[in-house]
Short mmCIF file of C-alpha atoms in Angstrom, two decimals:
data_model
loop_
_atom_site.label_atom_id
_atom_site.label_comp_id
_atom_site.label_asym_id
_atom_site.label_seq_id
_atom_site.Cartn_x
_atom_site.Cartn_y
_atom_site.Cartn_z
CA UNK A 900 -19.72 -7.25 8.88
CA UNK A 901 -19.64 -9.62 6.55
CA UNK A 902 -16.33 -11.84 6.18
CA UNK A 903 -15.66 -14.05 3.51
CA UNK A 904 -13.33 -16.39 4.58
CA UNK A 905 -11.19 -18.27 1.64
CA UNK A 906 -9.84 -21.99 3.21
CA UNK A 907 -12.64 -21.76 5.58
CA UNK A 908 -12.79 -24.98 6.26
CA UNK A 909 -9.02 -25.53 7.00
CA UNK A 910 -7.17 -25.91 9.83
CA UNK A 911 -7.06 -21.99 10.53
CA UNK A 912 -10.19 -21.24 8.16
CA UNK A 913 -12.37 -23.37 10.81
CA UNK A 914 -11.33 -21.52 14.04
CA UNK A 915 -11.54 -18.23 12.19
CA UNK A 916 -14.95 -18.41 10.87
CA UNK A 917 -15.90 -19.84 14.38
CA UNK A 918 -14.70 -16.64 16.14
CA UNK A 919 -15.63 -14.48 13.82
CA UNK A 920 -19.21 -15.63 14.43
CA UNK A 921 -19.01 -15.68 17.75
CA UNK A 922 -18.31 -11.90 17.83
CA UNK A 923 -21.77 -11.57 15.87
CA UNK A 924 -20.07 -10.90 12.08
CA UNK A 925 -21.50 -13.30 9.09
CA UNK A 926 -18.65 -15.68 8.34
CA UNK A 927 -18.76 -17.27 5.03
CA UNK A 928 -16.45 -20.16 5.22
CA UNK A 929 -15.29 -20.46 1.40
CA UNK A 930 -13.41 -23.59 -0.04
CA UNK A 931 -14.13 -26.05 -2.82
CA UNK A 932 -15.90 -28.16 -0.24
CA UNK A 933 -18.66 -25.22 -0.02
CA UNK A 934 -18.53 -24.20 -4.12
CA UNK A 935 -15.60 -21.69 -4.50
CA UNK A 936 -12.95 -22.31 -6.26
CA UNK A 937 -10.36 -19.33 -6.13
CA UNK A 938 -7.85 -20.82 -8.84
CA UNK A 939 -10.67 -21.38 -11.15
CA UNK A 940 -13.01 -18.53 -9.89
CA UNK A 941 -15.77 -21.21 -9.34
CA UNK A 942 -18.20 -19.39 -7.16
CA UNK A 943 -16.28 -16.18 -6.30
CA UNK A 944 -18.74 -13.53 -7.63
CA UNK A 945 -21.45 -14.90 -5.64
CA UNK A 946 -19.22 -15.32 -2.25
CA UNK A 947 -18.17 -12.05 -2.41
CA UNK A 948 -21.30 -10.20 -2.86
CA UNK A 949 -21.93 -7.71 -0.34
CA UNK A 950 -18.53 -8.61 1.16
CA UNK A 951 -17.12 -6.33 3.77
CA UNK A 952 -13.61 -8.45 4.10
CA UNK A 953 -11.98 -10.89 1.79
CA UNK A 954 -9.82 -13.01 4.23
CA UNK A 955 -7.40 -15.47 2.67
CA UNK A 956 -6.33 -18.63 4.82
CA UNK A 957 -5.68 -20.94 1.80
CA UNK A 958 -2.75 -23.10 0.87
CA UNK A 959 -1.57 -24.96 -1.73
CA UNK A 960 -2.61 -29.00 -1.75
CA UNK A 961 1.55 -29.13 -3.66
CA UNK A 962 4.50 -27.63 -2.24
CA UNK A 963 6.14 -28.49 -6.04
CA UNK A 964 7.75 -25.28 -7.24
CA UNK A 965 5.94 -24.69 -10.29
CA UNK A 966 2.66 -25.85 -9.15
CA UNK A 967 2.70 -23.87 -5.95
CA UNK A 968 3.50 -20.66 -7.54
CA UNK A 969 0.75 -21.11 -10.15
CA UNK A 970 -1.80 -21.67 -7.17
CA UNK A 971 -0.67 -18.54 -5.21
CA UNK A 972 -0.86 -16.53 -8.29
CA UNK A 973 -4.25 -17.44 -9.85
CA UNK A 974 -5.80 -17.45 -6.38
CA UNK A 975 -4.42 -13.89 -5.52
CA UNK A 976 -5.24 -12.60 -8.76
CA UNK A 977 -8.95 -14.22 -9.18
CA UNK A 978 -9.40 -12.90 -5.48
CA UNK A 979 -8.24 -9.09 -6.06
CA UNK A 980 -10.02 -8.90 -9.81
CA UNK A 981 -13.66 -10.53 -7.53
CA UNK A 982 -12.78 -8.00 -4.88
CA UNK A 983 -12.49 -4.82 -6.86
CA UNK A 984 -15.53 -6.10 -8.61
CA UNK A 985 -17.64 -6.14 -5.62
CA UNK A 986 -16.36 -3.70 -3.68
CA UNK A 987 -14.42 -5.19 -1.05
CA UNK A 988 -12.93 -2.85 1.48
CA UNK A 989 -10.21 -4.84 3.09
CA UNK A 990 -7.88 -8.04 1.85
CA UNK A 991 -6.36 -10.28 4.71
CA UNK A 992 -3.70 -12.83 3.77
CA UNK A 993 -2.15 -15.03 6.10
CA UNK A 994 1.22 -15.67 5.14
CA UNK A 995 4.68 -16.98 7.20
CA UNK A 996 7.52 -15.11 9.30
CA UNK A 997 10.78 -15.22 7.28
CA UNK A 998 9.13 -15.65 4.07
CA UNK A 999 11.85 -12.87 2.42
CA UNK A 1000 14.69 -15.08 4.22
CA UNK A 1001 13.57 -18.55 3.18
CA UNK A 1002 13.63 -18.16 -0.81
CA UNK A 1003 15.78 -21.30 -1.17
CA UNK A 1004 12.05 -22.70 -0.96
CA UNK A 1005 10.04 -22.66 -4.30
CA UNK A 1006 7.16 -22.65 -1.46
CA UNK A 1007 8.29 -19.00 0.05
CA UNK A 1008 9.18 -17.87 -3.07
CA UNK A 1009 5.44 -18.40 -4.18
CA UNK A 1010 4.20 -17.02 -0.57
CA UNK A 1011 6.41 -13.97 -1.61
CA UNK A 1012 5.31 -13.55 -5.17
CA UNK A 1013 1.30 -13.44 -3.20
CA UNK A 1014 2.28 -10.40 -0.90
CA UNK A 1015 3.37 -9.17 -3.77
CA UNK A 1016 -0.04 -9.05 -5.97
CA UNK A 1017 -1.69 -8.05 -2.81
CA UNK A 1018 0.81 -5.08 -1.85
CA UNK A 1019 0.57 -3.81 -5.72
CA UNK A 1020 -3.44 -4.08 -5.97
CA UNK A 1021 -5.77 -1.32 -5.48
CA UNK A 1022 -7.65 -3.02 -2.67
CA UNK A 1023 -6.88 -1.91 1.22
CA UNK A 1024 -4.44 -4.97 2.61
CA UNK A 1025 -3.38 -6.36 5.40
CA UNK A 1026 -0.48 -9.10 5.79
CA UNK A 1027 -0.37 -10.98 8.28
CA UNK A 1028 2.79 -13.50 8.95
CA UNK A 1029 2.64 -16.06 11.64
CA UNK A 1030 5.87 -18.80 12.66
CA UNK A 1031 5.14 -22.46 12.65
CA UNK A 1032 1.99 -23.72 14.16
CA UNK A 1033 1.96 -25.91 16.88
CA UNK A 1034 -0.15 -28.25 15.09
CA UNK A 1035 2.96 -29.22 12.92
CA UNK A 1036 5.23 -29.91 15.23
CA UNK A 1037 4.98 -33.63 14.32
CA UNK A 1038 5.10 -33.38 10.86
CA UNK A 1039 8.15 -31.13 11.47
CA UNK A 1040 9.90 -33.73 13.20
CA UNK A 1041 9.25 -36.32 10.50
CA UNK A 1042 10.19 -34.77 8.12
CA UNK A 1043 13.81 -34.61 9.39
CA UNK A 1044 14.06 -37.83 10.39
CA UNK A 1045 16.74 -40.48 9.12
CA UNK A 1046 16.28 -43.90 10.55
CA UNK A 1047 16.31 -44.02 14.51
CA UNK A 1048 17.80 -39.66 14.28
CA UNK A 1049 16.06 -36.30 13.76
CA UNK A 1050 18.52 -34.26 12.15
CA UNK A 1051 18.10 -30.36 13.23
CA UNK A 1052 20.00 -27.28 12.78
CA UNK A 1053 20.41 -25.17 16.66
CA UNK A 1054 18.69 -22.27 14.75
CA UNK A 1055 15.88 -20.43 16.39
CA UNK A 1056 12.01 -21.69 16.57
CA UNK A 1057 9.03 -19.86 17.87
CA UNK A 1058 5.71 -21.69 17.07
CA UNK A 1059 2.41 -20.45 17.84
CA UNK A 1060 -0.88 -22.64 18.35
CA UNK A 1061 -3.38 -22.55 15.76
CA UNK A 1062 -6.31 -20.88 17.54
CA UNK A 1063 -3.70 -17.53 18.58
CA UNK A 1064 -3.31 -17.30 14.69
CA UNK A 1065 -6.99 -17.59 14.38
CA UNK A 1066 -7.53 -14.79 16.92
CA UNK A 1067 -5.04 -12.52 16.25
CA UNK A 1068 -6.43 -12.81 12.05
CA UNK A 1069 -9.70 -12.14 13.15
CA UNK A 1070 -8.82 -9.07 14.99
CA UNK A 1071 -6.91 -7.84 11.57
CA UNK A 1072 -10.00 -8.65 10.13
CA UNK A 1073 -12.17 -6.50 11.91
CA UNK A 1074 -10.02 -3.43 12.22
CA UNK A 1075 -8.65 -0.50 9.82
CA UNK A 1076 -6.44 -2.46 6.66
CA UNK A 1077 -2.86 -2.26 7.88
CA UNK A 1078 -1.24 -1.10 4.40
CA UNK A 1079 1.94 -3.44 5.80
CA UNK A 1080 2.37 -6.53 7.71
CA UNK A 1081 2.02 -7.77 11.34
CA UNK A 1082 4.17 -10.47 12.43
CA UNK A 1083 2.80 -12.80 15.44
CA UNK A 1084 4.37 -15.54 17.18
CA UNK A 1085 4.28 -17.83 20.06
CA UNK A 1086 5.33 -16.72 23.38
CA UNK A 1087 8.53 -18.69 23.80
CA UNK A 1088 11.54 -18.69 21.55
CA UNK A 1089 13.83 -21.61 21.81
CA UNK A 1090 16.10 -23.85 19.77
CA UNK A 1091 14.81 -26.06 17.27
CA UNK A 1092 17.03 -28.69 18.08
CA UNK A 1093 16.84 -28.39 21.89
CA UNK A 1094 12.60 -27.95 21.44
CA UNK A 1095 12.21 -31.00 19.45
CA UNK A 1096 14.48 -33.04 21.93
CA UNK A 1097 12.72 -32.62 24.50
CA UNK A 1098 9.18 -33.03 22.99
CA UNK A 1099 9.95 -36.13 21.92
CA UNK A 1100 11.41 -37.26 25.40
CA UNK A 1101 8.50 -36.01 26.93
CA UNK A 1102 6.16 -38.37 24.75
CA UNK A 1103 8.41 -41.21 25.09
CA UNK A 1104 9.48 -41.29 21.60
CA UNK A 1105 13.00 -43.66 20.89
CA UNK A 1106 14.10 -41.42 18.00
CA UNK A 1107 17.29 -39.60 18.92
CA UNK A 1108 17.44 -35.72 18.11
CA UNK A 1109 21.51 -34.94 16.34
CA UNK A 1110 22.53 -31.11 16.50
CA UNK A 1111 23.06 -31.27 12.93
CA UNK A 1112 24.22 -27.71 11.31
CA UNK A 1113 23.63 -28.69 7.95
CA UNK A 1114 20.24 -30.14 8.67
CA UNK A 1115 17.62 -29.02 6.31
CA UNK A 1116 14.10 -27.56 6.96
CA UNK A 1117 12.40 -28.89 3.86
CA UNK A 1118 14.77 -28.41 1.45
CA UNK A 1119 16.19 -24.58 3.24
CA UNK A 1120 19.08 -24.07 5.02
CA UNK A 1121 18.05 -21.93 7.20
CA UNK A 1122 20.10 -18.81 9.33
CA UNK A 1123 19.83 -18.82 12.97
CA UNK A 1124 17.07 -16.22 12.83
CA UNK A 1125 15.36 -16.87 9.79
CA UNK A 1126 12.26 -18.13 10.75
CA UNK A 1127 11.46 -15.94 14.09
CA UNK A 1128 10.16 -12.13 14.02
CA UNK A 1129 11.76 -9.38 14.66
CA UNK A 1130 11.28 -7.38 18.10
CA UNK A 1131 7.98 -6.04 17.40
CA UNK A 1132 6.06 -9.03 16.51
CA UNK A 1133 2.80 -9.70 18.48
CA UNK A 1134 3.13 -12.56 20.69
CA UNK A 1135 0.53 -15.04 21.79
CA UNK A 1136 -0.67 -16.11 25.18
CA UNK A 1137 -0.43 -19.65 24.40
CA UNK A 1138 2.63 -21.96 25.89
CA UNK A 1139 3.29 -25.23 24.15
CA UNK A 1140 3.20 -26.85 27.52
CA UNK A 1141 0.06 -25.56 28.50
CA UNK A 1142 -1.19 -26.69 24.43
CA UNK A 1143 -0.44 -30.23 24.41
CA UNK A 1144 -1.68 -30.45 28.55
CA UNK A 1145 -4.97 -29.78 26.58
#
């Protein structure tokens, strides 16, 4: 088959194409660093020609309200109007667990205004949500950092390494379009606060996690389930233990 893969080059884009390949399927990795261009349609006629799959791994480079909406929707909308166009037979998007929960965050609200072009359009879909990626788990932690303390709320956290989101896209990918969504997640559910704690006392970092039930999650507030799947998610073989051993 051939894939077209939109953010191929990204953090999930990369593994995806990889795999893909692997399994004997042409993978077009498509970004702006290869001459497409899905908010300004740069290149996306030619990409998509003879395209079995559309599969979209982008993100926006701003998180600012306005401007991440605007990417969402021109990228979604370009994407659909190129797929009809040539024929596509099946539309992945990659999008996040919680993202109906989370709409204090101009962010979700944009990732929920994309499932929403996608569920609406003509072209076979399939959504597929994943929970935080390991590979943020840093970032995560800075950002709720004041001084020497990481503030964090004792809400649940179920992350889920990079490459299992990779796979589990790639099987989507190849299969029959879901017409819904499929949730994955990592293997372990925990505590945010309790996680983070001891991740950073396991890498001998000073700063201090506080229990902190107004702590914010970049800019949400979030429940204590908000941002894990429900009972039938897929769940991934990978352990953040066994991740950062690697």
């Amino acid at each position: 088959m051939k894939i077209v893969v939109i953010g191929g080059t990204g953090l999930i884009g990369s593994k995806l194409v990889a795999k893909l390949g692997e399994h004997g399927h042409d993978a077009v990795a498509a970004s702006p660093n290869t001459g497409v261009n899905s908010v300004t349609g740069e290149g996306l006629d030619e990409a998509l020609a003879g395209a079995d799959v559309v599969v979209d791994v982008s993100n926006s480079p701003s998180w600012e309200d306005d401007a991440v909406l605007e990417f969402f929707q021109k990228s979604t909308g370009n994407l659909l109007a190129a797929e009809e166009k040539a024929g596509v037979g099946h539309h992945v998007a990659l999008s996040v667990v919680g993202t109906e929960r989370l709409q204090e965050s101009g962010y979700f609200r944009a990732k929920l205004a994309q499932e929403k072009l996608i569920e609406e359009s003509s072209i076979p879909y399939s959504i597929v949500r994943a929970t935080q990626f390991f590979e943020f788990v840093p970032s995560i932690a800075d950002a709720a950092t004041d001084g020497a303390e990481v503030h964090l709320a004792h809400v649940y956290f179920q992350p889920i390494a990079a490459a299992d989101v990779a796979q589990a896209v790639g099987r989507v990918a190849v299969g029959t379009p879901l017409k819904g969504q499929l949730e994955i997640a990592g293997p372990d559910r925990f505590r945010m606060d309790e996680f983070f704690r001891k991740v950073l006392a396991d890498s001998n970092d000073p700063r201090q996690v506080v229990t902190d039930p107004n702590a914010m999650y970049y800019g949400i507030s979030p429940t204590e389930s908000a941002m894990v799947p429900d009972d039938d998610a897929t769940l991934a073989e990978t352990h953040y233990t066994d991740w950062t051993a690697k």
